[in-house]
Amino acid sequence: MENSGSASPEIICCLLFIAVIAAAIYLSNRGRNSPGRATADMSSAPARAVGIVLRPRNRQDLDEDLRSSRPEMVDIELNEVDVYPLSWGTGVEAPYVDVARANGYEVVDRSSGGRAPNYGWRGPGDRWVRLRLRQKRSSPPPAAATIAPPRPSPAVDASELTLAAGEAALFEVAPTDALERHIQDLLNCGGDMGRANAAAKQIFIATPSPRDPSDRITDQEGVDELLERPWRWLAFVCRSAHADGRDVLSARIGLLCWLWNSSLIPQDADIQMGALVEAPVAVQAFIYRTSIEALRRLPGGTVLGGDWTGQFKATDTLLRIEASLPKLVGVGESDLSTAPDHGTSLPALPRVDALAAACLSRIRSLPVSAASEYGEPITDIYGLKPAADEVRQVLLQDQALYAWVTARTMTMLESALRSGEGGWSGLLPVAMASVGFESESGLRADLRGALPANVMERVNGLHGYSTTIFIAITMPPDVAGGQGIDLYRHLFESADRNTRETAFDIIAWACVIIARLTHCGYIGAFPSDGSGVSEPTRMIDPGWYPDPHSPDPESTGRVSRQRYWDGQDWTDEARTRTGQQWRPWTAPLRRAPGL
């Protein structure tokens, strides 16, 4: 997420309030059922409680409650206003169902209604959902549940750690308090390469050595042993910490190993200079397997590192390491090294930016974007469907990038507002008015009286959903709030088709606002509006293409980062050019940047 400047606190508070009230009932009449629903019962009458009722404020609360109490059957009540970021299209319950399944439960009943029982809300958007959960009979719940069900580790022979002569004795008595500080410093670097390199240097310096410092190293074997020793020490500490029950330290070493070898080095190989080199494959496998065991014993919400831009939590770390380990040891890996290379020509814009610009260009010419439509709401019967269909066509070969294009479109909207007279705070109310909303009172009074109830729900819902995404992407986390960040994460990490379809609506919403402001003369050309940029070329054959996010991160003038397109969509397989060689790595697309 980006911190792109200050804005009027009154405007932001009003927008957030409107979003909370409106988004709770978005898409309720669209027929997009959550995959987590066991039945199609949408009755407003609550199911009779089974005795135990949980009212979690977030997914972590539910995870902890289910693991601590282990009831055979339990009802959970969710207030859609209170947990609004989880209520669009896929249903308020979708992320909570994931938690329930991870703990060995299934949904056996669902009910919903107009006023949340046992909550104090009295706003017009009060709604609630009750889910009945039952422990699955077929398989026992995992000993330490996480938000995502754990997968078995691949069978690799990494049970033993090979140490050089004298290292075991040195590592056994070496103090680890300084090491823990340096590990934490690296995990808190927030993507700052300088800070990460400085912390890695301290780890290298702190590594105990069996050699006399005055001894000269005269052979390559000695050099390799010296450079790899910090990783053997980290692996030794990781194993010892896990054996002693210090699972947080063991998990942090696993996260450090993943961050350094799978994220930072592929971004900038020079970060190794004077610090940590890339860890040997066998040591990486050992650290990953040990830390996976530790992570499975930790609560999913345990914070392992991070800064104000986002945090590394145990759940996400487990997913990243489990995804990296098979690649590391070649389990289930297809050989992509000989796949066709279609990525030699550097595009004018990263593909994600060009896709967002193409959406705006197409929607700008639609009737819904005309100046005469200023002030009209956006929903299916008011031009949303043709606009969303254009987005769907633009992303036909790039559907895995839907969240990234949504984020780019929102930053385009922000850039447009900043470019006009009055700036961000002056034009934001104008932008909201262009689709029928007032900063203080929400949907305009004449529209509230004229629109049918079901249409007004969808107008309010789409606006609230999109506004919350806009704030979550363009403002600092403390402004977006925890619930806005939850929505931001869900947008990127959900594998549900309904989330993707809803993202198409959000992109269309933002493009219509930009187009209406442009046609009415409030804004002119602005940076990143994509003027004069051709639509991305269509891909035909599977193979390696310029990375759609950043094909030339070091501004070398040539493609230095590629991603594999499998003939239908983008995959997590990526590679980075180091000199004349390509280095493959796993770069998950379903990961929210900044978190």
Coordinates of C-alpha atoms in Angstrom, one line a residue:
M1 CA 0.0 0.0 0.0
E2 CA 1.1 3.5 -0.6
N3 CA 1.3 6.6 1.6
S4 CA 0.7 9.2 -1.0
G5 CA 0.0 12.3 1.1
S6 CA -2.3 13.9 3.6
A7 CA -6.0 14.5 3.1
S8 CA -8.8 16.1 5.1
P9 CA -9.6 13.9 8.1
E10 CA -13.3 14.9 7.9
I11 CA -13.6 13.7 4.3
I12 CA -11.8 10.4 5.1
C13 CA -14.0 9.8 8.2
C14 CA -17.2 10.5 6.2
L15 CA -16.0 8.1 3.5
L16 CA -15.2 5.4 5.9
F17 CA -18.5 5.7 7.7
I18 CA -20.4 5.6 4.4
A19 CA -18.4 2.6 3.3
V20 CA -19.1 0.7 6.5
I21 CA -22.9 1.3 6.2
A22 CA -23.1 0.7 2.5
A23 CA -20.8 -2.2 1.7
A24 CA -22.5 -4.6 4.1
I25 CA -25.2 -5.5 1.7
Y26 CA -23.4 -5.2 -1.6
L27 CA -24.2 -7.8 -4.2
S28 CA -26.9 -9.4 -2.0
N29 CA -29.2 -9.8 -5.0
R30 CA -26.6 -10.7 -7.6
G31 CA -26.8 -14.5 -6.9
R32 CA -23.1 -14.9 -6.3
N33 CA -23.1 -17.6 -3.6
S34 CA -20.1 -18.1 -1.4
P35 CA -18.3 -21.5 -1.9
G36 CA -18.5 -21.7 1.9
R37 CA -22.3 -22.0 2.0
A38 CA -23.5 -25.4 2.8
T39 CA -27.1 -24.5 1.9
A40 CA -28.9 -21.9 -0.1
D41 CA -31.1 -20.9 2.9
M42 CA -31.2 -17.1 3.0
S43 CA -34.1 -16.8 5.4
S44 CA -34.2 -13.8 7.7
A45 CA -35.2 -16.0 10.6
P46 CA -32.2 -17.1 12.7
A47 CA -31.4 -20.7 13.1
R48 CA -32.1 -21.8 16.7
A49 CA -28.9 -21.6 18.6
V50 CA -27.2 -24.8 19.7
G51 CA -26.0 -23.4 23.0
I52 CA -22.5 -22.2 22.2
V53 CA -22.5 -19.0 20.2
L54 CA -19.3 -17.2 19.2
R55 CA -19.2 -13.6 18.0
P56 CA -15.7 -13.1 16.6
R57 CA -14.5 -9.7 15.6
N58 CA -12.0 -11.1 13.1
R59 CA -10.6 -14.3 11.8
Q60 CA -7.9 -14.6 14.4
D61 CA -10.6 -14.5 17.2
L62 CA -12.4 -17.4 15.6
D63 CA -9.2 -19.3 15.1
E64 CA -8.3 -19.0 18.8
D65 CA -11.8 -19.7 20.0
L66 CA -12.2 -22.9 18.0
R67 CA -8.8 -24.2 19.0
S68 CA -9.3 -23.5 22.7
S69 CA -12.8 -24.8 23.1
R70 CA -13.2 -27.5 20.4
P71 CA -17.0 -27.8 20.7
E72 CA -18.7 -30.5 18.6
M73 CA -21.2 -27.9 17.2
V74 CA -21.2 -24.2 17.5
D75 CA -22.9 -21.1 16.1
I76 CA -21.0 -18.1 15.0
E77 CA -22.7 -14.7 14.5
L78 CA -21.1 -12.1 12.2
N79 CA -22.3 -8.5 12.0
E80 CA -21.9 -7.5 8.4
V81 CA -21.6 -3.8 9.5
D82 CA -18.9 -4.6 12.1
V83 CA -16.8 -6.8 9.7
Y84 CA -17.9 -5.1 6.5
P85 CA -14.7 -5.8 4.4
L86 CA -15.6 -9.5 4.2
S87 CA -19.2 -9.1 3.0
W88 CA -19.2 -8.4 -0.7
G89 CA -20.2 -10.9 -3.3
T90 CA -18.5 -13.9 -1.7
G91 CA -20.5 -13.3 1.5
V92 CA -19.4 -12.0 4.9
E93 CA -18.5 -15.5 5.9
A94 CA -16.0 -16.6 3.3
P95 CA -12.8 -15.9 5.2
Y96 CA -14.4 -17.3 8.4
V97 CA -15.3 -20.5 6.6
D98 CA -11.7 -20.9 5.7
V99 CA -10.7 -20.7 9.4
A100 CA -13.4 -23.2 10.3
R101 CA -12.3 -25.7 7.7
A102 CA -8.7 -25.3 8.9
N103 CA -9.8 -26.2 12.4
G104 CA -11.7 -29.3 11.2
Y105 CA -15.2 -27.9 11.0
E106 CA -17.8 -27.8 8.2
V107 CA -20.8 -25.4 7.7
V108 CA -24.1 -27.2 8.1
D109 CA -26.5 -24.2 8.2
R110 CA -26.6 -20.5 7.4
S111 CA -29.1 -17.8 8.2
S112 CA -29.1 -14.0 7.9
G113 CA -31.3 -11.1 8.9
G114 CA -31.7 -7.3 9.1
R115 CA -30.5 -6.4 12.6
A116 CA -27.5 -8.0 14.2
P117 CA -28.5 -9.7 17.5
N118 CA -26.6 -8.8 20.6
Y119 CA -24.9 -5.8 18.9
G120 CA -25.7 -2.2 19.6
W121 CA -25.8 -1.0 16.0
R122 CA -28.8 0.9 14.8
G123 CA -27.7 2.1 11.4
P124 CA -29.7 1.6 8.2
G125 CA -27.3 -1.1 7.0
D126 CA -27.5 -3.4 10.1
R127 CA -27.3 -7.0 8.9
W128 CA -26.1 -10.2 10.4
V129 CA -25.2 -13.7 9.4
R130 CA -25.2 -16.9 11.6
L131 CA -23.2 -20.0 10.6
R132 CA -23.6 -23.3 12.3
L133 CA -20.4 -25.3 12.4
R134 CA -19.9 -29.0 13.1
Q135 CA -16.7 -30.9 13.6
K136 CA -16.0 -33.2 10.6
R137 CA -16.4 -36.8 11.4
S138 CA -14.0 -38.1 8.8
S139 CA -10.7 -36.6 10.0
P140 CA -9.5 -35.1 13.3
P141 CA -8.6 -31.4 13.3
P142 CA -5.0 -30.4 13.1
A143 CA -3.1 -30.1 16.3
A144 CA -2.3 -26.5 15.6
A145 CA -4.7 -25.0 13.1
T146 CA -3.8 -22.1 10.9
I147 CA -5.9 -20.0 8.5
A148 CA -4.8 -22.1 5.6
P149 CA -4.8 -25.9 6.0
P150 CA -1.2 -27.2 6.2
R151 CA 0.1 -29.3 3.5
P152 CA 2.6 -32.2 4.1
S153 CA 6.2 -31.3 3.6
P154 CA 7.9 -33.0 0.6
A155 CA 10.0 -36.0 1.4
V156 CA 13.5 -34.7 1.2
D157 CA 16.5 -36.0 3.0
A158 CA 17.3 -32.9 5.1
S159 CA 17.0 -34.4 8.5
E160 CA 20.7 -33.9 9.3
L161 CA 22.8 -30.8 9.3
T162 CA 26.4 -31.1 8.2
L163 CA 28.7 -29.0 10.2
A164 CA 32.4 -28.3 9.7
A165 CA 35.0 -29.4 12.3
G166 CA 34.6 -27.7 15.6
E167 CA 31.4 -25.9 14.6
A168 CA 29.0 -27.9 16.7
A169 CA 30.8 -27.1 19.9
L170 CA 31.0 -23.4 19.0
F171 CA 27.4 -23.1 18.0
E172 CA 26.3 -24.9 21.2
V173 CA 27.7 -22.2 23.5
A174 CA 27.3 -19.2 21.1
P175 CA 25.0 -16.5 22.6
T176 CA 21.9 -16.0 20.5
D177 CA 20.5 -12.8 22.0
A178 CA 22.5 -10.6 19.5
L179 CA 21.6 -13.0 16.7
E180 CA 17.9 -12.6 17.6
R181 CA 18.2 -8.8 17.4
H182 CA 19.9 -8.9 14.0
I183 CA 17.3 -11.3 12.7
Q184 CA 14.5 -9.0 13.8
D185 CA 16.3 -6.0 12.3
L186 CA 16.4 -7.8 8.9
L187 CA 12.7 -8.9 9.1
N188 CA 11.7 -5.3 10.0
C189 CA 13.6 -3.7 7.0
G190 CA 10.4 -3.1 5.1
G191 CA 12.0 -3.8 1.7
D192 CA 14.8 -1.3 2.4
M193 CA 17.9 -3.0 0.8
G194 CA 20.3 -0.9 2.8
R195 CA 18.8 -1.9 6.1
A196 CA 18.6 -5.5 5.1
N197 CA 22.2 -5.6 4.0
A198 CA 23.4 -3.9 7.3
A199 CA 21.5 -6.5 9.4
A200 CA 22.8 -9.4 7.3
K201 CA 26.4 -8.1 7.8
Q202 CA 25.8 -8.1 11.6
I203 CA 24.7 -11.8 11.3
F204 CA 27.8 -12.6 9.4
I205 CA 30.1 -10.8 11.9
A206 CA 28.4 -12.4 14.9
T207 CA 28.9 -16.0 13.5
P208 CA 31.2 -18.0 15.7
S209 CA 34.3 -19.4 13.9
P210 CA 36.6 -22.4 14.7
R211 CA 39.4 -20.6 12.8
D212 CA 42.0 -18.3 14.3
P213 CA 41.2 -14.8 12.9
S214 CA 44.9 -14.5 11.9
D215 CA 44.7 -17.6 9.7
R216 CA 44.8 -16.9 6.0
I217 CA 42.3 -18.8 3.7
T218 CA 44.2 -20.0 0.7
D219 CA 41.8 -22.3 -1.1
Q220 CA 38.2 -22.0 -2.5
E221 CA 37.0 -24.7 -0.1
G222 CA 38.0 -22.5 2.8
V223 CA 36.3 -19.5 1.2
D224 CA 33.1 -21.5 0.7
E225 CA 33.2 -22.8 4.2
L226 CA 33.6 -19.2 5.6
L227 CA 30.7 -17.8 3.5
E228 CA 28.3 -20.6 4.2
R229 CA 29.0 -20.8 8.0
P230 CA 26.4 -18.2 9.0
W231 CA 23.7 -20.3 7.4
R232 CA 24.9 -23.4 9.2
W233 CA 24.8 -21.5 12.4
L234 CA 21.2 -20.2 11.6
A235 CA 20.2 -23.8 10.8
F236 CA 21.7 -25.0 14.1
V237 CA 19.9 -22.3 16.1
C238 CA 16.7 -23.0 14.2
R239 CA 16.8 -26.7 15.2
S240 CA 17.8 -26.0 18.8
A241 CA 15.1 -23.3 19.3
H242 CA 12.5 -25.7 17.9
A243 CA 13.6 -28.5 20.2
D244 CA 13.5 -26.1 23.2
G245 CA 10.0 -24.9 22.4
R246 CA 11.1 -21.4 21.2
D247 CA 9.0 -21.7 18.0
V248 CA 8.9 -18.0 17.3
L249 CA 12.7 -17.9 16.9
S250 CA 12.7 -21.0 14.8
A251 CA 9.9 -19.5 12.6
R252 CA 11.7 -16.2 12.3
I253 CA 14.8 -18.0 11.0
G254 CA 12.7 -19.8 8.4
L255 CA 11.2 -16.4 7.4
L256 CA 14.6 -14.8 7.2
C257 CA 15.8 -17.7 5.0
W258 CA 12.8 -17.3 2.6
L259 CA 13.0 -13.5 2.6
W260 CA 16.8 -13.4 1.9
N261 CA 17.0 -16.2 -0.7
S262 CA 13.6 -16.0 -2.4
S263 CA 12.8 -12.3 -2.3
L264 CA 15.7 -10.0 -1.7
I265 CA 18.5 -11.7 -3.7
P266 CA 16.3 -12.1 -6.8
Q267 CA 15.5 -8.4 -6.6
D268 CA 19.1 -7.3 -6.2
A269 CA 21.9 -9.8 -6.2
D270 CA 24.4 -7.1 -5.0
I271 CA 22.7 -7.3 -1.5
Q272 CA 25.0 -10.3 -0.8
M273 CA 28.1 -8.1 -0.9
G274 CA 29.9 -8.1 2.5
A275 CA 26.9 -9.9 4.0
L276 CA 25.1 -13.2 3.6
V277 CA 25.5 -15.2 0.4
E278 CA 22.8 -17.3 -1.0
A279 CA 22.2 -20.3 1.4
P280 CA 23.2 -23.7 0.2
V281 CA 20.2 -25.7 -1.1
A282 CA 20.6 -28.4 1.6
V283 CA 20.7 -25.8 4.4
Q284 CA 17.7 -24.0 3.0
A285 CA 15.8 -27.3 2.9
F286 CA 16.8 -28.1 6.5
I287 CA 15.7 -24.6 7.8
Y288 CA 12.4 -24.7 5.9
R289 CA 11.5 -28.2 7.2
T290 CA 12.3 -27.2 10.8
S291 CA 10.6 -23.9 10.6
I292 CA 7.4 -25.4 9.1
E293 CA 7.1 -27.6 12.1
A294 CA 7.5 -24.6 14.4
L295 CA 5.0 -22.5 12.3
R296 CA 2.4 -25.2 12.6
R297 CA 2.5 -24.9 16.4
L298 CA 2.1 -21.2 16.4
P299 CA -1.2 -19.3 16.3
G300 CA -1.8 -18.1 12.7
G301 CA -1.8 -14.4 13.7
T302 CA 1.6 -14.5 15.4
V303 CA 3.6 -11.5 14.1
L304 CA 7.1 -12.5 13.1
G305 CA 8.3 -9.2 11.7
G306 CA 7.5 -6.1 9.6
D307 CA 7.1 -2.4 9.8
W308 CA 4.4 0.2 9.3
T309 CA 3.9 -0.9 5.7
G310 CA 2.8 -4.4 6.8
Q311 CA 3.6 -7.5 8.9
F312 CA 4.8 -11.0 8.4
K313 CA 2.4 -13.3 10.2
A314 CA 2.8 -17.0 10.9
T315 CA 0.0 -18.0 8.5
D316 CA 1.4 -16.2 5.5
T317 CA 5.0 -17.3 6.3
L318 CA 3.9 -20.9 6.4
L319 CA 2.3 -20.6 3.0
R320 CA 5.4 -19.0 1.5
I321 CA 7.8 -21.5 2.9
E322 CA 5.6 -24.5 2.0
A323 CA 5.4 -23.1 -1.6
S324 CA 9.1 -22.7 -1.8
L325 CA 10.3 -26.0 -0.4
P326 CA 9.0 -28.2 -3.3
K327 CA 10.7 -25.8 -5.8
L328 CA 13.9 -26.0 -3.8
V329 CA 14.2 -29.8 -3.9
G330 CA 12.6 -30.2 -7.3
V331 CA 9.4 -32.0 -6.1
G332 CA 6.7 -31.7 -8.7
E333 CA 8.7 -29.1 -10.6
S334 CA 8.5 -29.1 -14.4
D335 CA 11.5 -28.1 -16.3
L336 CA 10.8 -24.6 -17.6
S337 CA 14.4 -23.7 -18.4
T338 CA 13.9 -24.7 -22.0
A339 CA 10.5 -23.1 -22.4
P340 CA 10.3 -20.5 -25.2
D341 CA 11.6 -17.0 -24.4
H342 CA 9.1 -14.3 -25.6
G343 CA 10.4 -11.6 -23.3
T344 CA 13.4 -10.0 -25.1
S345 CA 11.6 -6.8 -26.0
L346 CA 11.1 -4.3 -23.2
P347 CA 7.5 -2.9 -23.2
A348 CA 6.8 0.8 -23.0
L349 CA 4.9 0.3 -19.8
P350 CA 4.8 -2.7 -17.4
R351 CA 1.9 -4.8 -18.5
V352 CA -0.2 -4.2 -15.3
D353 CA 0.0 -0.4 -16.0
A354 CA -0.9 -0.9 -19.6
L355 CA -3.9 -3.1 -18.7
A356 CA -5.3 -0.5 -16.3
A357 CA -4.8 2.2 -19.0
A358 CA -6.6 0.0 -21.5
C359 CA -9.6 -0.4 -19.2
L360 CA -9.8 3.4 -18.8
S361 CA -9.4 4.0 -22.5
R362 CA -12.3 1.6 -23.4
I363 CA -14.6 2.8 -20.6
R364 CA -14.0 6.5 -21.4
S365 CA -16.0 6.1 -24.6
L366 CA -19.0 4.3 -23.1
P367 CA -22.4 6.1 -22.6
V368 CA -22.1 5.6 -18.8
S369 CA -19.0 7.9 -18.8
A370 CA -20.5 10.8 -20.7
A371 CA -20.7 14.3 -19.1
S372 CA -24.5 14.1 -19.2
E373 CA -24.3 11.1 -16.8
Y374 CA -22.6 13.1 -14.1
G375 CA -24.4 12.5 -10.8
E376 CA -26.0 9.3 -11.9
P377 CA -25.3 6.2 -9.8
I378 CA -23.4 3.1 -11.1
T379 CA -24.9 -0.3 -10.9
D380 CA -25.9 -3.0 -13.4
I381 CA -28.9 -1.2 -14.8
Y382 CA -27.0 2.1 -14.9
G383 CA -24.2 1.1 -17.2
L384 CA -22.0 -1.0 -14.8
K385 CA -22.4 -4.2 -16.8
P386 CA -21.0 -2.9 -20.2
A387 CA -18.1 -1.2 -18.3
A388 CA -17.3 -4.4 -16.4
D389 CA -17.5 -6.4 -19.6
E390 CA -14.8 -4.2 -21.1
V391 CA -12.6 -4.9 -18.1
R392 CA -13.2 -8.6 -18.5
Q393 CA -12.2 -8.4 -22.2
V394 CA -9.0 -6.5 -21.4
L395 CA -8.0 -9.0 -18.8
L396 CA -9.0 -12.1 -20.8
Q397 CA -5.4 -13.4 -20.8
D398 CA -4.4 -11.8 -17.5
Q399 CA -7.1 -12.7 -15.0
A400 CA -4.5 -13.7 -12.4
L401 CA -3.5 -10.0 -12.3
Y402 CA -7.0 -8.7 -11.4
A403 CA -6.1 -7.4 -8.0
W404 CA -2.9 -5.8 -9.3
V405 CA -4.9 -4.0 -12.0
T406 CA -7.5 -2.9 -9.4
A407 CA -4.7 -1.4 -7.4
R408 CA -3.2 0.4 -10.4
T409 CA -6.7 1.8 -11.3
M410 CA -7.1 3.2 -7.8
T411 CA -3.7 4.9 -8.0
M412 CA -4.8 6.3 -11.4
L413 CA -7.9 7.7 -9.7
E414 CA -5.8 9.3 -7.0
S415 CA -3.4 10.7 -9.6
A416 CA -6.3 12.2 -11.5
L417 CA -7.7 13.9 -8.3
R418 CA -4.3 15.3 -7.5
S419 CA -3.9 16.7 -10.9
G420 CA -7.1 18.9 -11.0
E421 CA -7.8 22.3 -9.5
G422 CA -8.3 21.9 -5.8
G423 CA -6.2 18.8 -5.5
W424 CA -7.0 15.6 -3.8
S425 CA -9.2 17.0 -0.9
G426 CA -10.9 19.5 -3.2
L427 CA -11.8 17.0 -6.0
L428 CA -12.7 14.0 -3.9
P429 CA -16.2 15.3 -3.0
V430 CA -16.7 16.1 -6.7
A431 CA -15.6 12.6 -7.6
M432 CA -18.1 11.1 -5.2
A433 CA -20.9 13.5 -6.5
S434 CA -20.2 12.3 -10.0
V435 CA -21.7 8.9 -9.0
G436 CA -24.5 10.3 -6.8
F437 CA -22.9 10.5 -3.4
E438 CA -22.5 13.4 -0.9
S439 CA -19.7 13.4 1.6
E440 CA -21.9 14.0 4.6
S441 CA -25.1 12.1 3.9
G442 CA -24.2 9.3 1.4
L443 CA -26.5 8.6 -1.5
R444 CA -28.2 11.8 -2.7
A445 CA -31.7 12.3 -1.1
D446 CA -33.5 12.4 -4.5
L447 CA -31.9 9.1 -5.5
R448 CA -32.8 7.5 -2.1
G449 CA -36.4 8.3 -2.9
A450 CA -36.4 7.3 -6.6
L451 CA -34.4 4.1 -6.7
P452 CA -36.0 0.7 -5.9
A453 CA -34.8 -0.8 -2.7
N454 CA -32.8 -3.6 -4.3
V455 CA -31.1 -1.2 -6.7
M456 CA -30.2 1.2 -4.0
E457 CA -28.6 -1.6 -2.0
R458 CA -26.3 -2.4 -4.9
V459 CA -25.5 1.2 -5.6
N460 CA -24.6 1.7 -1.9
G461 CA -22.7 -1.6 -1.7
L462 CA -20.5 -1.1 -4.8
H463 CA -19.7 2.5 -3.7
G464 CA -18.8 1.4 -0.2
Y465 CA -16.8 -1.5 -1.3
S466 CA -14.9 0.5 -3.9
T467 CA -14.3 3.5 -1.6
T468 CA -12.9 1.3 1.1
I469 CA -10.5 -0.3 -1.5
F470 CA -9.5 3.2 -2.7
I471 CA -8.6 4.3 0.8
A472 CA -6.8 1.0 1.7
I473 CA -4.6 1.3 -1.4
T474 CA -3.9 5.0 -1.4
M475 CA -3.6 5.9 2.3
P476 CA -1.4 4.7 5.2
P477 CA -2.5 1.6 7.2
D478 CA -3.5 3.7 10.2
V479 CA -5.9 5.7 8.1
A480 CA -7.3 2.6 6.2
G481 CA -7.9 0.8 9.5
G482 CA -7.7 -2.9 10.2
Q483 CA -10.9 -3.8 8.4
G484 CA -9.8 -1.9 5.3
I485 CA -6.5 -3.8 5.4
D486 CA -8.5 -7.1 5.7
L487 CA -10.4 -6.2 2.5
Y488 CA -7.2 -5.3 0.7
R489 CA -5.6 -8.6 1.7
H490 CA -8.8 -10.6 0.8
L491 CA -8.8 -8.9 -2.7
F492 CA -5.3 -10.2 -3.4
E493 CA -5.3 -13.5 -1.7
S494 CA -8.7 -14.9 -2.4
A495 CA -8.8 -17.7 -4.9
D496 CA -12.6 -17.4 -5.3
R497 CA -14.0 -16.5 -8.7
N498 CA -16.5 -14.2 -7.2
T499 CA -13.8 -12.0 -5.8
R500 CA -12.3 -11.6 -9.3
E501 CA -15.7 -10.8 -10.8
T502 CA -16.3 -8.1 -8.1
A503 CA -12.8 -6.7 -8.8
F504 CA -14.0 -6.1 -12.4
D505 CA -16.8 -4.0 -11.0
I506 CA -14.4 -2.0 -8.9
I507 CA -12.1 -1.2 -11.8
A508 CA -15.1 -0.1 -13.9
W509 CA -16.3 2.1 -11.0
A510 CA -13.0 3.9 -10.8
C511 CA -12.7 4.3 -14.6
V512 CA -16.2 5.7 -14.9
I513 CA -15.4 8.4 -12.2
I514 CA -12.2 9.4 -14.0
A515 CA -13.9 9.6 -17.3
R516 CA -16.8 11.6 -16.0
L517 CA -14.5 14.1 -14.4
T518 CA -12.5 14.4 -17.6
H519 CA -15.5 14.9 -19.8
C520 CA -16.9 17.6 -17.4
G521 CA -13.6 19.5 -17.4
Y522 CA -12.6 18.9 -13.8
I523 CA -9.4 17.2 -14.8
G524 CA -7.2 17.1 -17.9
A525 CA -4.3 14.9 -18.8
F526 CA -2.5 13.5 -15.8
P527 CA 0.5 11.3 -15.2
S528 CA -0.3 7.5 -15.6
D529 CA -3.5 8.2 -17.5
G530 CA -2.2 6.0 -20.3
S531 CA -2.8 8.5 -23.1
G532 CA -1.3 7.3 -26.3
V533 CA -0.4 3.9 -24.9
S534 CA -1.5 0.9 -27.0
E535 CA -3.2 -2.0 -25.4
P536 CA -0.9 -4.9 -24.4
T537 CA -0.2 -7.3 -27.1
R538 CA -2.0 -10.6 -27.0
M539 CA 0.1 -13.6 -26.1
I540 CA -0.2 -16.8 -28.2
D541 CA 2.2 -19.4 -27.1
P542 CA 3.1 -20.5 -23.5
G543 CA 6.6 -19.3 -22.4
W544 CA 8.6 -16.7 -20.6
Y545 CA 7.4 -13.1 -21.0
P546 CA 8.5 -9.7 -19.5
D547 CA 7.3 -9.6 -15.9
P548 CA 3.9 -7.9 -15.9
H549 CA 4.8 -5.9 -12.8
S550 CA 8.4 -4.8 -13.3
P551 CA 10.3 -6.2 -16.3
D552 CA 13.3 -4.0 -15.7
P553 CA 13.5 -3.2 -12.0
E554 CA 17.1 -1.9 -12.2
S555 CA 16.5 0.3 -15.2
T556 CA 19.1 -1.5 -17.2
G557 CA 17.3 -0.9 -20.5
R558 CA 16.6 -4.6 -21.1
V559 CA 14.3 -7.3 -19.7
S560 CA 15.9 -8.6 -16.5
R561 CA 12.8 -10.2 -14.9
Q562 CA 10.3 -12.6 -16.5
R563 CA 7.3 -14.6 -15.6
Y564 CA 5.9 -17.7 -17.1
W565 CA 2.5 -17.6 -19.0
D566 CA 1.1 -21.1 -19.4
G567 CA -1.2 -20.4 -22.4
Q568 CA -4.1 -19.3 -20.3
D569 CA -2.9 -17.2 -17.5
W570 CA 0.1 -16.1 -15.5
T571 CA 1.8 -18.5 -13.0
D572 CA 3.9 -18.1 -9.9
E573 CA 7.0 -19.2 -11.9
A574 CA 9.5 -16.2 -12.3
R575 CA 13.1 -15.7 -13.1
T576 CA 15.7 -12.9 -12.8
R577 CA 18.7 -12.3 -15.0
T578 CA 22.0 -12.3 -13.2
G579 CA 24.7 -11.6 -15.7
Q580 CA 24.1 -13.9 -18.7
Q581 CA 22.2 -16.5 -16.6
W582 CA 18.5 -16.7 -15.6
R583 CA 17.8 -17.6 -11.9
P584 CA 14.4 -19.2 -11.4
W585 CA 12.3 -18.4 -8.3
T586 CA 8.8 -18.6 -7.0
A587 CA 6.9 -15.3 -6.9
P588 CA 3.3 -15.8 -5.7
L589 CA 0.7 -13.6 -7.4
R590 CA -1.8 -14.1 -4.6
R591 CA 0.1 -12.0 -2.1
A592 CA -0.9 -8.5 -1.1
P593 CA 2.0 -6.1 -1.5
G594 CA 3.1 -4.3 1.6
L595 CA 1.6 -6.9 4.0

